[in-house]
mmCIF file of C-alpha atoms in Angstrom:
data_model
loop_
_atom_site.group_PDB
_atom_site.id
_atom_site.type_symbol
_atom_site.label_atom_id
_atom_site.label_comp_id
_atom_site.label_asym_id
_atom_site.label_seq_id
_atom_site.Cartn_x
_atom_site.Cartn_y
_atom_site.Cartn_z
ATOM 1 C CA UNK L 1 -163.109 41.172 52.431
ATOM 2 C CA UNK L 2 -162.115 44.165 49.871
ATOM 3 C CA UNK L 3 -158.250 44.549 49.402
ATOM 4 C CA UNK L 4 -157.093 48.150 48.748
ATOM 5 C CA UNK L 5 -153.944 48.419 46.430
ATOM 6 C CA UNK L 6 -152.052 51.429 46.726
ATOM 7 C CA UNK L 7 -151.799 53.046 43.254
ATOM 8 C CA UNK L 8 -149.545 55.987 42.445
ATOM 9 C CA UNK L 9 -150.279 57.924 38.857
ATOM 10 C CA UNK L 10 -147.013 59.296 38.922
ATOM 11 C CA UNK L 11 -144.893 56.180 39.091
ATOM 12 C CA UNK L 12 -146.880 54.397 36.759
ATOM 13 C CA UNK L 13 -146.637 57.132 34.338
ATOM 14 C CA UNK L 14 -142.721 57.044 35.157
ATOM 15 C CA UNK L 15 -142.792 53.427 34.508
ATOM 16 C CA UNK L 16 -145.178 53.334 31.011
ATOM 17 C CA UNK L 17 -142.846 55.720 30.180
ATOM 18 C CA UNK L 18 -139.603 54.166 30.374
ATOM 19 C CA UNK L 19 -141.025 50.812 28.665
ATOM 20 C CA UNK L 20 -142.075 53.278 25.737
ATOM 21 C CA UNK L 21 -138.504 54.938 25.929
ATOM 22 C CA UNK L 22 -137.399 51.414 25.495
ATOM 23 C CA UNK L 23 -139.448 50.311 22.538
ATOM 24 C CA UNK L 24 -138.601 53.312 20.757
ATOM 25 C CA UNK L 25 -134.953 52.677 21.270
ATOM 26 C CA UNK L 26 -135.120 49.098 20.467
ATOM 27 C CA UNK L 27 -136.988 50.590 17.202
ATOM 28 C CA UNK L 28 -134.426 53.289 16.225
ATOM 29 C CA UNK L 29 -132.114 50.237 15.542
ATOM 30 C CA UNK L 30 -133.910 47.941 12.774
ATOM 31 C CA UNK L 31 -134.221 51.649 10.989
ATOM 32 C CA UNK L 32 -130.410 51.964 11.571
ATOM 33 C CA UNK L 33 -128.744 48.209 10.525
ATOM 34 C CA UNK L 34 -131.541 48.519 7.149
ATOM 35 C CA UNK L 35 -129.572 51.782 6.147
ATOM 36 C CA UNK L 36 -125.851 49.765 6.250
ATOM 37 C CA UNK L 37 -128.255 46.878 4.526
ATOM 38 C CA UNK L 38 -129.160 49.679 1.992
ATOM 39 C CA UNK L 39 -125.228 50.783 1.849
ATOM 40 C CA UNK L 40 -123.996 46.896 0.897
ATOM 41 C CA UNK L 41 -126.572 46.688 -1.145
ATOM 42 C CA UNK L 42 -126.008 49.795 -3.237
ATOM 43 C CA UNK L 43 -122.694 50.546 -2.317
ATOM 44 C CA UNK L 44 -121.067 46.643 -3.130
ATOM 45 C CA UNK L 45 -123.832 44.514 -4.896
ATOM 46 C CA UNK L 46 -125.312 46.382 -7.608
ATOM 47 C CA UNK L 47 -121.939 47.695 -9.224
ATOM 48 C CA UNK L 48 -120.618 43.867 -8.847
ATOM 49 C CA UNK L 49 -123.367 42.294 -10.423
ATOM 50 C CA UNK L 50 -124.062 45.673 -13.033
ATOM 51 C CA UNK L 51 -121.967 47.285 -15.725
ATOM 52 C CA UNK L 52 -121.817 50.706 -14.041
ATOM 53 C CA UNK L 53 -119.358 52.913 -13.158
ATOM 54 C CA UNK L 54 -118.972 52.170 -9.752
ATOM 55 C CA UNK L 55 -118.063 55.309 -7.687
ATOM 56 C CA UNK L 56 -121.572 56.745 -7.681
ATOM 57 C CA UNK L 57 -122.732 53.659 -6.187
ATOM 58 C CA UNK L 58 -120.210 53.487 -3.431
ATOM 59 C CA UNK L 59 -120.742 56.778 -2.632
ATOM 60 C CA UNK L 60 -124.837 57.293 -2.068
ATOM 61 C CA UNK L 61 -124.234 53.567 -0.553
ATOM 62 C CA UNK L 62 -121.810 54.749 1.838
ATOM 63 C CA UNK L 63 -123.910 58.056 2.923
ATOM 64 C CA UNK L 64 -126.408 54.789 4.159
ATOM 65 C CA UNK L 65 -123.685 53.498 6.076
ATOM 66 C CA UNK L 66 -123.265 57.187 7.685
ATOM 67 C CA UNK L 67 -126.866 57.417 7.765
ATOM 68 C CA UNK L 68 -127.530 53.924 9.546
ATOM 69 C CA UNK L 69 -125.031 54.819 12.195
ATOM 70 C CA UNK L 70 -126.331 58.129 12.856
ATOM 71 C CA UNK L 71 -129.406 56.335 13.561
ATOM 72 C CA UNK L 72 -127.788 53.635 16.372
ATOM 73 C CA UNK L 73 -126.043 56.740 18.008
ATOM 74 C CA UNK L 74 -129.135 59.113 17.769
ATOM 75 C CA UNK L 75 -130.758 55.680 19.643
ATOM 76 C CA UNK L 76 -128.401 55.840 22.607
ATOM 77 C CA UNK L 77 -128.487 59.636 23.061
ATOM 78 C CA UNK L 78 -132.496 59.640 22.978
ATOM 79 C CA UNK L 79 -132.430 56.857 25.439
ATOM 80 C CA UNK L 80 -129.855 58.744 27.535
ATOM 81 C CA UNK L 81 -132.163 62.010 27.796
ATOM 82 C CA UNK L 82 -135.039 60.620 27.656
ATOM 83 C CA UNK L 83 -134.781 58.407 30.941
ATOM 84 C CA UNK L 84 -132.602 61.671 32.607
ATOM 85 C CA UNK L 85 -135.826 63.803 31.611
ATOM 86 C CA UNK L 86 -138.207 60.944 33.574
ATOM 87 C CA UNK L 87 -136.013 61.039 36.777
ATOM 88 C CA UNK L 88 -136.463 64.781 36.703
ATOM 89 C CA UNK L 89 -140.039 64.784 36.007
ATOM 90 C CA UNK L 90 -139.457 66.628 32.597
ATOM 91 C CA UNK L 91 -140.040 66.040 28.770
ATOM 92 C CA UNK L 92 -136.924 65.444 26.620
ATOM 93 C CA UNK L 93 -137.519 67.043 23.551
ATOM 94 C CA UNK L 94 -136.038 65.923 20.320
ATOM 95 C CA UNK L 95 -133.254 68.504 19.330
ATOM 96 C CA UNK L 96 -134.970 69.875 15.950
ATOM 97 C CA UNK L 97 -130.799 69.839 14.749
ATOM 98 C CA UNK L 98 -131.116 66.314 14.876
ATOM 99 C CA UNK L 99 -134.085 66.002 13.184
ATOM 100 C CA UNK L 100 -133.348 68.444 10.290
ATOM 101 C CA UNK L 101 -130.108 66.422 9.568
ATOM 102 C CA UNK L 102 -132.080 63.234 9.295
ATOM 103 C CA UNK L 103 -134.771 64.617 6.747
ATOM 104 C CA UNK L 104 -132.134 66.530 4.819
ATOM 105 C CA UNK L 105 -129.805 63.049 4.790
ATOM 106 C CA UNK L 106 -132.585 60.731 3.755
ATOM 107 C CA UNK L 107 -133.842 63.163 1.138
ATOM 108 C CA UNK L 108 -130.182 63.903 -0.017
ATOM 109 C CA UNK L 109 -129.782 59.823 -0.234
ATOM 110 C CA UNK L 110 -133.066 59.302 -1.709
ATOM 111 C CA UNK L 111 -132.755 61.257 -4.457
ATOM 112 C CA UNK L 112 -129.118 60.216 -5.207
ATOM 113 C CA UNK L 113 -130.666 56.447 -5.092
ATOM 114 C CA UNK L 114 -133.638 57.404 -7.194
ATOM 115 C CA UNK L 115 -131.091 59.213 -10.279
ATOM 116 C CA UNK L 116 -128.746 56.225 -9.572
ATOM 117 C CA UNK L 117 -132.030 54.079 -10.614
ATOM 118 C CA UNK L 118 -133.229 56.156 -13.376
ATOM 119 C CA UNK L 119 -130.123 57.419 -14.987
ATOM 120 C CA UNK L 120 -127.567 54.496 -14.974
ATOM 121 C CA UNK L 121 -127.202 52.606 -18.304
#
């Protein structure tokens, strides 16, 4: 006796696409608390335990607090479009604006880290 199973492209597409939309949001967010790890780290341990003048510090630390937020928020809007885009049948394209800011942020950050690094006494 051979069973036929109904099988419809479409919704399984729909559905490998929301787990994926999932993942990827569940990812945005390790990226996101490791930046306000980063901040503490540079912002509040290394001038305590360092004889450095602290305000550089705190301030390239704090841009990875910004920078670790931006990332939980950017999370929940991607999520957000990305599941309104599947119930419409459509792609959700990353807004480039979005991605722009993030490069130029972790480049800005990254280079303020790497002079704190190789400049400080």
């Amino acid at each position: 006796m051979k069973f036929e199973v109904g099988f419809d492209e479409m919704m399984d597409a729909a559905r490998r696409t929301r787990l994926a939309n999932e993942r990827t949001y569940l990812a945005w967010w390790p990226t996101g608390l490791t930046s306000i790890a980063v901040c503490v780290g540079l912002g509040r341990i290394v001038p305590g335990v360092t004889d450095v003048t602290k305000w550089p510090y705190e301030l390239v630390g704090a841009g990875y607090g910004v920078l670790g937020v931006a990332f939980i928020v950017l999370a929940h809007v991607r999520v957000r479009a990305v599941e309104a885009a599947v119930e419409r049948g459509e792609f959700a394209r990353m807004d480039e604006r979005w991605t722009v800011t993030l490069l130029a942020a972790g480049a800005l950050l990254g280079i303020g880290a790497i002079v704190l690094v190789v400049f400080s006494p």
